[in-house]
Coordinates of C-alpha atoms in Angstrom, one line a residue:
I3 CA 18.1 -14.9 3.5
I4 CA 18.6 -14.5 -0.1
G5 CA 14.7 -15.4 -0.6
S6 CA 14.0 -12.7 2.4
S7 CA 16.1 -10.2 0.7
I8 CA 14.3 -10.4 -2.6
A9 CA 11.1 -10.4 -1.2
N10 CA 11.7 -7.5 0.8
L11 CA 13.3 -5.5 -2.3
T12 CA 10.3 -6.5 -4.5
K13 CA 8.1 -5.3 -1.7
T14 CA 10.1 -1.9 -1.5
M15 CA 9.9 -1.4 -5.4
V16 CA 6.3 -2.2 -5.2
L17 CA 5.3 0.2 -2.6
G18 CA 7.7 2.8 -4.0
D19 CA 5.8 2.6 -7.5
T20 CA 2.8 3.2 -5.8
V21 CA 3.7 6.3 -4.2
F22 CA 5.6 7.5 -7.1
L23 CA 2.2 7.0 -9.4
A24 CA 0.2 8.7 -6.8
D25 CA 2.6 11.6 -6.7
L26 CA 2.1 11.7 -10.5
V27 CA -2.1 11.9 -10.0
V28 CA -1.5 14.9 -7.7
D29 CA 1.3 16.8 -9.6
I30 CA -0.7 16.5 -12.8
M31 CA -3.7 17.9 -10.8
D32 CA -1.9 20.8 -9.0
R33 CA -0.4 21.6 -12.6
N34 CA -3.7 21.7 -14.1
L35 CA -5.8 23.4 -11.5
Y36 CA -2.9 26.1 -11.2
E37 CA -4.0 27.1 -14.5
R38 CA -7.6 27.3 -13.8
A39 CA -6.4 30.0 -11.1
N40 CA -4.3 32.0 -13.4
D41 CA -7.6 31.8 -16.1
C42 CA -10.1 33.4 -13.6
R43 CA -7.4 36.2 -12.7
W44 CA -6.3 36.9 -16.1
W45 CA -9.9 37.2 -17.6
A46 CA -11.3 39.3 -14.6
L47 CA -9.0 41.9 -16.1
T48 CA -10.6 42.1 -19.5
S49 CA -11.0 45.8 -20.1
D50 CA -14.8 45.2 -22.1
F51 CA -15.9 43.7 -18.6
R52 CA -14.7 46.4 -16.6
K53 CA -16.2 49.4 -18.6
I54 CA -19.4 47.8 -18.7
M55 CA -19.8 45.9 -15.2
E56 CA -18.9 49.7 -13.8
E57 CA -22.1 51.2 -15.6
D58 CA -25.0 51.7 -13.3
F59 CA -27.2 50.3 -15.8
I60 CA -26.4 47.3 -18.4
N61 CA -28.2 47.1 -21.5
E62 CA -28.9 44.2 -23.8
E63 CA -26.2 44.9 -26.1
N64 CA -23.5 45.5 -23.5
K65 CA -25.0 41.9 -22.2
L66 CA -24.5 40.3 -25.4
K67 CA -21.0 41.7 -25.8
M68 CA -19.7 40.4 -22.5
H69 CA -21.5 36.9 -23.8
K70 CA -19.8 36.8 -27.0
I71 CA -16.3 37.6 -25.4
L72 CA -17.2 34.4 -22.6
A73 CA -18.1 32.6 -25.3
Y74 CA -14.9 33.1 -27.4
I75 CA -12.8 32.4 -24.4
N76 CA -14.9 29.2 -23.5
D77 CA -14.6 27.8 -27.1
L78 CA -11.0 28.1 -26.6
Y79 CA -10.4 26.5 -23.0
T80 CA -13.0 23.3 -23.3
V81 CA -12.1 22.2 -19.5
Y82 CA -15.2 24.8 -18.5
T83 CA -18.8 24.1 -19.3
N84 CA -19.4 27.8 -18.4
L85 CA -18.2 31.0 -17.7
F86 CA -20.2 33.5 -16.2
I87 CA -20.1 37.3 -15.0
Y88 CA -21.9 38.2 -11.5
D89 CA -22.7 42.0 -10.3
T90 CA -22.0 43.0 -6.7
N91 CA -25.4 41.6 -5.5
G92 CA -24.6 38.3 -7.0
V93 CA -26.8 38.4 -9.9
I94 CA -25.3 36.9 -13.2
T95 CA -25.5 39.3 -16.1
A96 CA -23.7 37.1 -18.7
V97 CA -22.7 33.5 -19.6
S98 CA -20.8 31.9 -22.2
N99 CA -22.7 28.7 -22.6
P100 CA -25.8 29.5 -24.7
D101 CA -27.6 26.4 -23.3
E102 CA -27.3 28.1 -19.7
A103 CA -28.8 31.6 -20.8
Y104 CA -31.7 31.1 -18.4
L105 CA -28.9 31.4 -15.7
V106 CA -28.8 35.3 -16.5
G107 CA -30.6 37.7 -13.9
K108 CA -30.5 34.9 -11.3
K109 CA -29.1 35.7 -8.0
L110 CA -26.2 33.4 -6.5
T111 CA -26.4 33.1 -2.6
N112 CA -23.2 30.9 -2.4
S113 CA -20.6 32.2 0.0
W114 CA -17.9 31.6 -2.5
V115 CA -19.6 35.0 -4.0
E116 CA -19.1 37.0 -1.0
K117 CA -15.8 35.7 -0.6
T118 CA -14.8 36.7 -4.2
L119 CA -16.3 40.4 -3.8
E120 CA -14.0 40.5 -0.7
L121 CA -10.8 39.7 -2.3
S122 CA -8.2 42.7 -1.9
D123 CA -6.5 42.6 -5.2
S124 CA -6.0 41.2 -8.7
S125 CA -3.8 38.9 -7.5
N126 CA -6.2 37.0 -5.4
Y127 CA -8.9 34.3 -6.3
F128 CA -11.5 32.3 -4.4
V129 CA -12.2 28.6 -5.3
S130 CA -15.6 26.7 -4.1
E131 CA -15.4 23.8 -2.0
F132 CA -15.8 20.6 -3.9
E133 CA -19.7 20.3 -3.9
Q134 CA -22.8 20.0 -5.8
S135 CA -23.7 22.7 -8.0
P136 CA -26.6 23.8 -9.8
L137 CA -24.1 25.5 -12.2
Y138 CA -22.8 21.9 -13.2
N139 CA -26.0 19.9 -13.6
N140 CA -25.9 19.6 -9.6
D141 CA -22.7 17.1 -10.0
Y142 CA -19.7 17.8 -7.8
T143 CA -16.9 20.3 -9.3
Y144 CA -14.9 23.5 -8.1
I145 CA -15.9 26.9 -9.3
Y146 CA -12.8 29.4 -9.5
N147 CA -13.6 32.9 -9.2
A148 CA -12.3 36.4 -9.6
A149 CA -13.2 40.0 -8.3
I150 CA -13.4 42.3 -11.3
R151 CA -12.3 46.0 -10.3
S152 CA -13.0 49.5 -11.5
L153 CA -10.7 50.9 -14.2
K154 CA -11.1 54.2 -12.1
D155 CA -10.3 52.7 -9.0
E156 CA -8.5 49.5 -8.6
E157 CA -9.8 49.4 -4.7
T158 CA -13.2 49.0 -6.1
V159 CA -14.9 45.6 -6.9
I160 CA -17.5 45.8 -9.3
G161 CA -18.4 42.6 -9.9
G162 CA -16.6 38.9 -10.2
I163 CA -16.2 36.2 -12.7
G164 CA -16.8 32.6 -12.0
I165 CA -15.6 29.6 -14.1
V166 CA -17.0 26.3 -13.9
F167 CA -14.6 23.5 -14.0
D168 CA -15.6 20.2 -15.9
S169 CA -14.4 18.2 -13.0
T170 CA -15.9 15.0 -14.3
S171 CA -14.2 14.3 -17.6
Q172 CA -10.8 16.5 -16.8
F173 CA -10.3 14.5 -13.4
K174 CA -10.8 11.4 -15.2
S175 CA -8.0 12.1 -18.1
M176 CA -5.8 13.3 -15.1
I177 CA -6.1 10.0 -13.6
E178 CA -6.2 8.0 -16.8
E179 CA -3.0 9.8 -17.8
S180 CA -0.7 8.6 -14.9
L181 CA -2.0 4.8 -14.8
P182 CA 0.6 2.3 -16.3
K183 CA -0.1 1.0 -19.5
R184 CA 0.3 -2.1 -21.6
S185 CA 2.1 -2.4 -24.6
E186 CA -1.1 -1.7 -26.5
G187 CA -2.0 1.3 -24.4
M188 CA -4.7 -0.4 -22.4
I189 CA -4.4 0.2 -18.3
K190 CA -3.1 -2.5 -16.6
E191 CA -5.5 -4.5 -14.4
G192 CA -5.7 -4.5 -10.9
V193 CA -4.8 -0.8 -10.4
F194 CA -6.7 1.7 -9.7
T195 CA -6.5 5.3 -8.3
V196 CA -8.9 7.7 -6.4
L197 CA -8.9 11.6 -5.3
T198 CA -10.6 12.6 -2.4
T199 CA -10.9 15.8 -0.5
Q200 CA -9.6 15.9 3.5
K201 CA -13.2 14.8 4.4
K202 CA -12.8 11.4 2.7
L203 CA -15.2 12.6 -0.2
I204 CA -14.2 11.0 -3.3
I205 CA -13.3 13.4 -6.2
S206 CA -12.5 11.4 -9.2
A207 CA -11.5 7.5 -9.3
S208 CA -10.5 5.3 -12.3
D209 CA -12.9 2.5 -11.3
Q210 CA -16.9 2.0 -11.4
R211 CA -17.0 1.1 -7.7
H212 CA -16.2 4.5 -6.6
R213 CA -18.2 7.2 -7.2
T214 CA -17.7 10.7 -6.9
G215 CA -19.4 12.2 -4.0
E216 CA -19.2 9.1 -1.7
I217 CA -16.8 8.6 0.9
L218 CA -13.8 6.2 0.7
E219 CA -13.6 4.1 3.7
L220 CA -10.2 4.1 4.6
D221 CA -8.2 4.6 8.0
S222 CA -8.4 8.4 8.6
K223 CA -4.5 8.3 9.3
Y224 CA -4.2 8.9 5.4
F225 CA -6.4 12.0 5.2
V226 CA -4.0 14.0 8.1
L227 CA -0.8 13.7 5.8
K228 CA 0.1 17.4 4.9
P229 CA 1.0 18.8 1.7
S230 CA 3.9 16.7 -0.1
E231 CA 3.8 13.9 2.6
S232 CA 3.1 10.4 1.5
I233 CA 2.6 6.8 3.1
N234 CA 2.8 3.2 1.6
E235 CA 2.1 -0.3 3.0
I236 CA -0.1 -3.5 1.9
I237 CA -3.4 -3.2 3.0
V238 CA -6.9 -5.0 3.0
Y239 CA -9.5 -3.8 1.3
H240 CA -12.7 -5.4 0.1
G241 CA -11.3 -8.8 0.6
K242 CA -8.3 -8.0 -1.4
Y243 CA -4.6 -7.5 -0.5
Y244 CA -3.4 -4.1 -2.3
A245 CA -0.3 -2.1 -2.2
L246 CA -1.2 1.4 -1.6
G247 CA 0.4 4.5 -2.0
V248 CA -1.0 7.6 -0.7
K249 CA 0.2 11.2 -1.6
C250 CA -1.2 14.8 -0.3
S251 CA -1.0 17.5 -2.9
K252 CA 1.5 20.1 -2.4
G253 CA 0.6 22.8 -4.9
Y254 CA 2.8 23.8 -7.9
R255 CA 4.8 27.1 -8.3
E256 CA 2.9 29.7 -6.0
Y257 CA -0.5 27.8 -6.2
K258 CA -1.4 26.4 -2.8
S259 CA 1.9 27.3 -1.8
D260 CA 3.1 29.8 1.3
K261 CA 2.5 32.6 -1.0
D262 CA -1.2 31.7 -1.4
D263 CA -4.3 31.8 0.3
Y264 CA -5.6 28.9 -1.0
V265 CA -5.6 25.6 1.2
N266 CA -7.2 22.6 0.0
N267 CA -5.6 19.0 0.7
V268 CA -6.1 16.4 -2.1
Y269 CA -5.2 13.1 -1.7
A270 CA -4.1 10.3 -4.0
F271 CA -4.7 6.9 -3.6
Y272 CA -3.1 4.6 -5.9
F273 CA -4.0 0.8 -5.6
S274 CA -2.3 -1.9 -6.9
Y275 CA -3.7 -5.5 -6.5
I276 CA -1.7 -8.4 -5.1
S277 CA -4.1 -11.2 -4.5
D278 CA -7.5 -12.2 -3.0
V279 CA -6.9 -12.5 0.9
A280 CA -9.5 -15.7 0.9
D281 CA -6.9 -17.4 -1.7
T282 CA -3.8 -16.1 -0.1
Q283 CA -1.6 -17.9 2.5
I284 CA 0.4 -15.5 4.7
V285 CA 3.4 -17.6 6.6
K286 CA 3.7 -15.5 9.9
E287 CA 7.0 -15.3 11.8
K288 CA 7.5 -18.7 13.9
P289 CA 7.7 -17.8 17.6
Y290 CA 11.3 -19.5 17.5
A291 CA 14.5 -18.2 19.2
L292 CA 17.6 -17.7 16.7
E293 CA 15.3 -17.2 13.5
K294 CA 16.4 -13.7 13.3
D295 CA 19.6 -14.5 15.0
I296 CA 21.5 -16.2 12.4
V297 CA 25.4 -15.5 12.5
H298 CA 27.0 -14.9 9.0
E299 CA 30.8 -14.9 9.7
V300 CA 32.8 -17.7 11.5
V301 CA 32.7 -17.3 15.3
D302 CA 35.5 -18.9 17.5
N303 CA 34.2 -21.4 19.7
S304 CA 30.7 -22.0 17.8
M305 CA 28.7 -25.1 16.3
D306 CA 26.8 -25.2 13.5
V307 CA 23.2 -26.6 14.0
A308 CA 21.0 -28.2 11.6
S309 CA 17.6 -27.3 12.6
F310 CA 14.4 -29.0 11.8
Y311 CA 10.7 -29.3 13.5
I312 CA 8.6 -32.4 14.3
G313 CA 5.0 -31.0 14.9
K314 CA 5.6 -27.5 16.3
K315 CA 8.5 -28.8 18.5
W316 CA 11.8 -27.4 17.2
L317 CA 15.0 -29.4 17.2
G318 CA 18.4 -29.6 15.9
I319 CA 21.6 -31.7 15.4
D320 CA 25.4 -30.9 15.0
A321 CA 25.3 -30.0 11.5
N322 CA 28.5 -32.3 11.2
Y323 CA 26.4 -35.4 11.8
V324 CA 23.9 -34.2 8.7
V325 CA 24.3 -35.3 5.5
E326 CA 21.4 -34.0 3.7
S327 CA 17.5 -34.3 3.6
I328 CA 15.4 -36.2 1.3
S329 CA 11.7 -36.4 0.2
A330 CA 9.7 -38.5 2.6
S331 CA 7.5 -40.0 -0.2
E332 CA 11.1 -42.2 -1.3
M333 CA 10.7 -43.9 2.0
D334 CA 9.5 -47.7 1.8
S335 CA 7.2 -48.3 4.5
A336 CA 7.7 -51.1 6.8
I337 CA 5.4 -54.1 6.6
Q338 CA 3.4 -55.2 9.9
V339 CA 4.7 -52.9 12.2
E340 CA 2.5 -51.5 14.7
T341 CA 1.1 -47.9 14.3
D342 CA 3.2 -46.4 17.0
H343 CA 6.3 -48.2 16.7
H344 CA 9.4 -45.9 15.8
F345 CA 10.4 -48.0 13.1
K346 CA 8.8 -46.7 9.6
G347 CA 10.4 -48.0 6.9
T348 CA 13.6 -47.7 5.0
I349 CA 15.3 -45.7 2.4
L350 CA 18.0 -46.8 -0.2
Y351 CA 20.9 -44.3 0.6
D352 CA 24.4 -44.4 -0.7
D353 CA 23.9 -47.9 -1.7
K354 CA 22.6 -48.7 1.7
A355 CA 19.3 -49.4 3.4
V356 CA 18.8 -46.9 5.8
A357 CA 16.2 -47.3 8.9
V358 CA 14.0 -44.6 8.9
I359 CA 12.6 -43.8 12.4
D360 CA 10.0 -41.5 13.9
I361 CA 10.7 -40.0 17.3
R362 CA 7.3 -38.0 18.1
N363 CA 6.5 -40.4 21.0
F364 CA 10.0 -40.0 22.6
I365 CA 10.2 -35.9 22.5
K366 CA 6.5 -35.8 23.7
E367 CA 5.1 -34.0 20.4
G368 CA 1.9 -34.7 18.8
V369 CA 2.1 -34.1 14.6
D370 CA -1.0 -33.2 12.9
E371 CA 0.3 -32.6 9.4
P372 CA 2.4 -35.1 7.3
Y373 CA 5.6 -35.9 7.5
S374 CA 7.6 -33.9 4.4
E375 CA 11.4 -34.9 4.7
I376 CA 13.6 -37.2 6.1
V377 CA 16.8 -35.9 7.5
I378 CA 19.9 -38.4 6.8
V379 CA 22.3 -38.7 9.5
R380 CA 25.6 -40.2 9.8
Y381 CA 27.4 -41.2 13.0
G382 CA 29.7 -43.5 14.6
A383 CA 33.3 -45.0 13.7
K384 CA 31.7 -47.1 10.9
K385 CA 29.7 -44.1 9.5
E386 CA 26.5 -45.7 9.9
Y387 CA 23.0 -43.9 8.6
I388 CA 19.7 -43.2 10.2
G389 CA 17.0 -41.3 8.9
L390 CA 14.5 -39.1 10.9
L391 CA 11.2 -38.0 9.9
V392 CA 10.6 -34.4 10.2
T393 CA 7.7 -31.9 9.3
A394 CA 9.7 -29.1 8.2
L395 CA 13.5 -28.0 7.6
G396 CA 15.1 -25.1 9.5
D397 CA 17.7 -22.8 9.4
I398 CA 21.4 -23.9 10.1
P399 CA 22.5 -21.2 12.7
E400 CA 25.8 -20.9 14.0
I401 CA 25.6 -20.7 17.3
E402 CA 28.2 -19.7 20.3
T403 CA 29.0 -22.9 22.5
S404 CA 28.6 -20.7 25.4
R405 CA 24.8 -20.4 24.6
I406 CA 24.5 -24.3 24.6
K407 CA 23.6 -25.8 27.8
A408 CA 24.0 -29.6 28.8
L409 CA 21.0 -31.3 30.5
D410 CA 21.7 -33.1 33.6
E411 CA 20.6 -36.5 33.1
Y412 CA 19.6 -36.9 37.0
V413 CA 17.0 -34.2 36.2
V414 CA 15.7 -35.3 33.0
G415 CA 16.4 -38.9 33.1
S416 CA 18.8 -41.3 31.2
N417 CA 16.0 -42.6 28.6
T418 CA 15.9 -39.2 27.1
L419 CA 16.9 -38.4 23.2
I420 CA 17.7 -34.6 24.1
K421 CA 21.2 -33.5 25.1
S422 CA 21.2 -29.7 25.3
V423 CA 19.3 -26.9 24.8
V424 CA 20.3 -23.4 23.5
F425 CA 19.6 -20.4 25.3
P426 CA 18.0 -17.7 24.2
L427 CA 18.9 -14.0 23.8
E428 CA 17.2 -11.4 26.0
H429 CA 14.8 -10.3 23.3
E430 CA 13.9 -14.0 23.0
K431 CA 12.9 -15.0 26.3
D432 CA 9.1 -15.4 25.0
K433 CA 10.0 -17.7 22.1
E434 CA 10.5 -21.6 21.8
L435 CA 13.8 -23.1 22.5
L436 CA 16.0 -25.1 19.8
T437 CA 16.7 -28.5 21.5
I438 CA 19.6 -30.4 20.5
L439 CA 19.4 -34.2 20.2
N440 CA 21.6 -36.8 21.4
I441 CA 22.7 -38.7 18.2
Q442 CA 24.3 -41.6 20.3
K443 CA 21.0 -42.0 22.3
L444 CA 19.3 -42.5 18.8
D445 CA 21.4 -45.1 18.1
K446 CA 21.7 -46.6 21.3
N447 CA 18.0 -46.5 22.7
L448 CA 16.2 -46.6 18.9
V449 CA 18.5 -48.0 16.2
Q450 CA 20.5 -50.8 18.0
P451 CA 17.3 -52.8 19.4
Q452 CA 15.6 -52.7 16.4
L453 CA 18.5 -54.3 14.6
V454 CA 18.8 -56.9 17.6
H455 CA 14.8 -57.2 16.8
F456 CA 15.1 -57.9 13.2

């Protein structure tokens, strides 16, 4: 019970950590991208941009002036690879990055240009899909946009400003900030994080196996989480067990909130390695009754039953007769005894030579795996000992005597070693019954004849 409680507590803590760290990633991301939404709107209000873009013809001097302003801003805000201004036809008129001066005069045909030019006021912005763009060396990124409005009439849109987010380096930094580190600053082994869109498209990842633009092949249930919702569980992924925490982004302040028209669910997947599937033995719940029905307080009219397994057979003895269990490796094997004989050897216990017997043939049970324990049983007025070879030990449940039903010898025969069975509860009807052995019959049918023979 204690072991199970510790295991459950550990599982809860590990899975809880995965959600916490997944939440940390998307929280850092939302706070960062909130600033990007603010930047494009703020820079769209630049008076020089509004004056120049309102002119019917923009000369080279004014184009250079806009370029210098954009370059100055970009030098301060290195999270962008380029800032650019375009007119109402989508034609780029100025850029911040001199290496991309060739873009001036090029017409943008992206849908986000049209959407930006339709924005109703200066509090609005528009963001492209996370997609490949020639404005970002044909890599995947977000481009944040805001409308440039006339100084004479705020209702009139005269152009737009676009800012190209350096997603490759920035998302990588966000993820690395959130990953647990060792004392020397190195990221812990066996953990990694993946950011994706709702369409499973990978935005960024901390490991080399998951590349931006690829699809994260996981169950679709993770990608229907709503903002701020999370899930955690242990999964099998690429032949390994991972503790997985998933969190859907929730926005920051007004960004992606009810007050914002922008909807873009991003999902953070935090993986924490547990073990390789091939090297892991999973102990499944045994199909026996009572294992979840242990009574922890004293119950009137009850009996403690020491249970054990012989093969797959679940057996028990009144716990009052059981002294302890000893490793089967300590038994001295019998010499010149038939293979099928129930007497298998002796063990020294309490300064006495105790006979060790194998009852598999008397309960009609095959045993494939080797015996691991000897259950020492004490019985009778003289307190004699006998050892029973068992495959594994079980629980010692306290069972109400009303559930213990004696077997009629007329039905099962007088030579059986079985005394009674424990009737299962309603929810246990499809499980194996606990069968209680008769100590007196063990002595009468197996031990005493053996003593006379020797």
